[in-house]
């Protein structure tokens, strides 16, 4: 069973890989924004709204700025990673491989 360190290691590796993919394929940012749009339509206002707005700004902006913001080691980056919109960027097999690596 994964512990908190495994979860943190996976989250960091996942976001590194997802952002690399976004930089290589910027059109994927649109897919993440479509996910956000669906969330806005289905959800009532919540405490995560500021994070969702931050993701929207980051995904519509410079992807290098997104990388710098998400890959930093501060609390805001951790909060953004916990409300990540990048699940659609990597395949299930890629996510599973990263999960397996994080437990080693």
Short mmCIF file of C-alpha atoms in Angstrom, two decimals:
data_model
loop_
_atom_site.label_atom_id
_atom_site.label_comp_id
_atom_site.label_asym_id
_atom_site.label_seq_id
_atom_site.Cartn_x
_atom_site.Cartn_y
_atom_site.Cartn_z
CA UNK A 1 0.00 0.00 0.00
CA UNK A 2 1.43 3.40 -0.94
CA UNK A 3 2.40 5.72 1.87
CA UNK A 4 2.46 9.52 1.80
CA UNK A 5 6.00 9.59 0.40
CA UNK A 6 4.96 7.32 -2.49
CA UNK A 7 2.01 9.57 -3.23
CA UNK A 8 4.23 12.65 -3.20
CA UNK A 9 6.83 10.95 -5.42
CA UNK A 10 4.15 9.87 -7.89
CA UNK A 11 2.55 13.33 -7.95
CA UNK A 12 5.87 15.00 -8.66
CA UNK A 13 6.82 12.49 -11.38
CA UNK A 14 3.34 12.67 -12.89
CA UNK A 15 3.38 16.46 -13.17
CA UNK A 16 6.92 16.50 -14.56
CA UNK A 17 5.91 14.02 -17.27
CA UNK A 18 2.58 15.70 -17.98
CA UNK A 19 4.16 19.11 -18.38
CA UNK A 20 6.85 17.68 -20.66
CA UNK A 21 4.05 16.27 -22.80
CA UNK A 22 2.22 19.62 -22.79
CA UNK A 23 5.36 21.42 -23.92
CA UNK A 24 5.80 18.87 -26.73
CA UNK A 25 2.09 18.92 -27.64
CA UNK A 26 0.59 22.30 -26.66
CA UNK A 27 -2.83 21.34 -28.06
CA UNK A 28 -3.24 19.08 -25.03
CA UNK A 29 -3.65 22.20 -22.91
CA UNK A 30 -6.97 22.70 -24.68
CA UNK A 31 -8.08 19.24 -23.55
CA UNK A 32 -7.29 20.16 -19.94
CA UNK A 33 -9.22 23.42 -20.35
CA UNK A 34 -12.20 21.45 -21.68
CA UNK A 35 -12.05 19.34 -18.52
CA UNK A 36 -12.12 22.53 -16.47
CA UNK A 37 -15.08 23.80 -18.46
CA UNK A 38 -17.01 20.57 -17.73
CA UNK A 39 -16.17 20.91 -14.02
CA UNK A 40 -17.43 24.51 -13.95
CA UNK A 41 -20.72 23.42 -15.53
CA UNK A 42 -21.29 20.49 -13.13
CA UNK A 43 -20.07 21.86 -9.83
CA UNK A 44 -21.37 24.34 -7.35
CA UNK A 45 -18.91 26.95 -6.08
CA UNK A 46 -16.38 25.41 -3.71
CA UNK A 47 -13.14 26.05 -1.87
CA UNK A 48 -11.20 24.72 -4.88
CA UNK A 49 -12.46 27.51 -7.19
CA UNK A 50 -9.31 29.67 -6.71
CA UNK A 51 -7.17 26.68 -7.74
CA UNK A 52 -9.33 26.07 -10.79
CA UNK A 53 -8.97 29.72 -11.79
CA UNK A 54 -5.19 29.47 -11.30
CA UNK A 55 -5.10 26.37 -13.53
CA UNK A 56 -7.09 28.21 -16.18
CA UNK A 57 -4.63 31.11 -16.22
CA UNK A 58 -1.64 28.76 -16.30
CA UNK A 59 -3.04 26.59 -19.10
CA UNK A 60 -3.92 29.62 -21.23
CA UNK A 61 -0.50 31.17 -20.68
CA UNK A 62 3.09 30.25 -21.35
CA UNK A 63 3.73 26.56 -20.76
CA UNK A 64 7.22 27.28 -19.40
CA UNK A 65 5.58 29.45 -16.72
CA UNK A 66 3.22 26.56 -15.97
CA UNK A 67 6.20 24.24 -15.59
CA UNK A 68 7.96 26.66 -13.25
CA UNK A 69 4.81 27.17 -11.13
CA UNK A 70 3.78 23.51 -10.84
CA UNK A 71 7.26 22.05 -10.37
CA UNK A 72 8.24 24.35 -7.53
CA UNK A 73 8.35 22.99 -4.00
CA UNK A 74 6.05 25.44 -2.28
CA UNK A 75 2.61 25.00 -0.76
CA UNK A 76 0.81 26.68 -3.67
CA UNK A 77 2.34 24.23 -6.16
CA UNK A 78 1.32 21.33 -3.91
CA UNK A 79 -2.24 22.65 -3.74
CA UNK A 80 -2.38 23.03 -7.52
CA UNK A 81 -1.09 19.48 -7.97
CA UNK A 82 -3.82 18.23 -5.63
CA UNK A 83 -6.43 19.84 -7.90
CA UNK A 84 -4.66 18.91 -11.12
CA UNK A 85 -6.31 19.13 -14.52
CA UNK A 86 -3.53 17.18 -16.21
CA UNK A 87 -4.98 13.69 -15.83
CA UNK A 88 -5.95 13.76 -19.51
CA UNK A 89 -2.40 14.42 -20.68
CA UNK A 90 -0.85 11.01 -19.94
CA UNK A 91 -2.29 7.64 -20.87
CA UNK A 92 -3.47 5.23 -18.18
CA UNK A 93 -0.46 3.01 -18.96
CA UNK A 94 1.93 5.95 -18.49
CA UNK A 95 0.29 6.86 -15.19
CA UNK A 96 0.47 3.24 -14.01
CA UNK A 97 4.17 3.03 -14.89
CA UNK A 98 4.86 6.21 -12.89
CA UNK A 99 2.83 4.81 -9.97
CA UNK A 100 4.85 1.59 -10.01
CA UNK A 101 8.13 3.54 -10.10
CA UNK A 102 7.09 5.70 -7.15
CA UNK A 103 6.71 2.65 -4.91
CA UNK A 104 10.21 1.32 -5.60
#
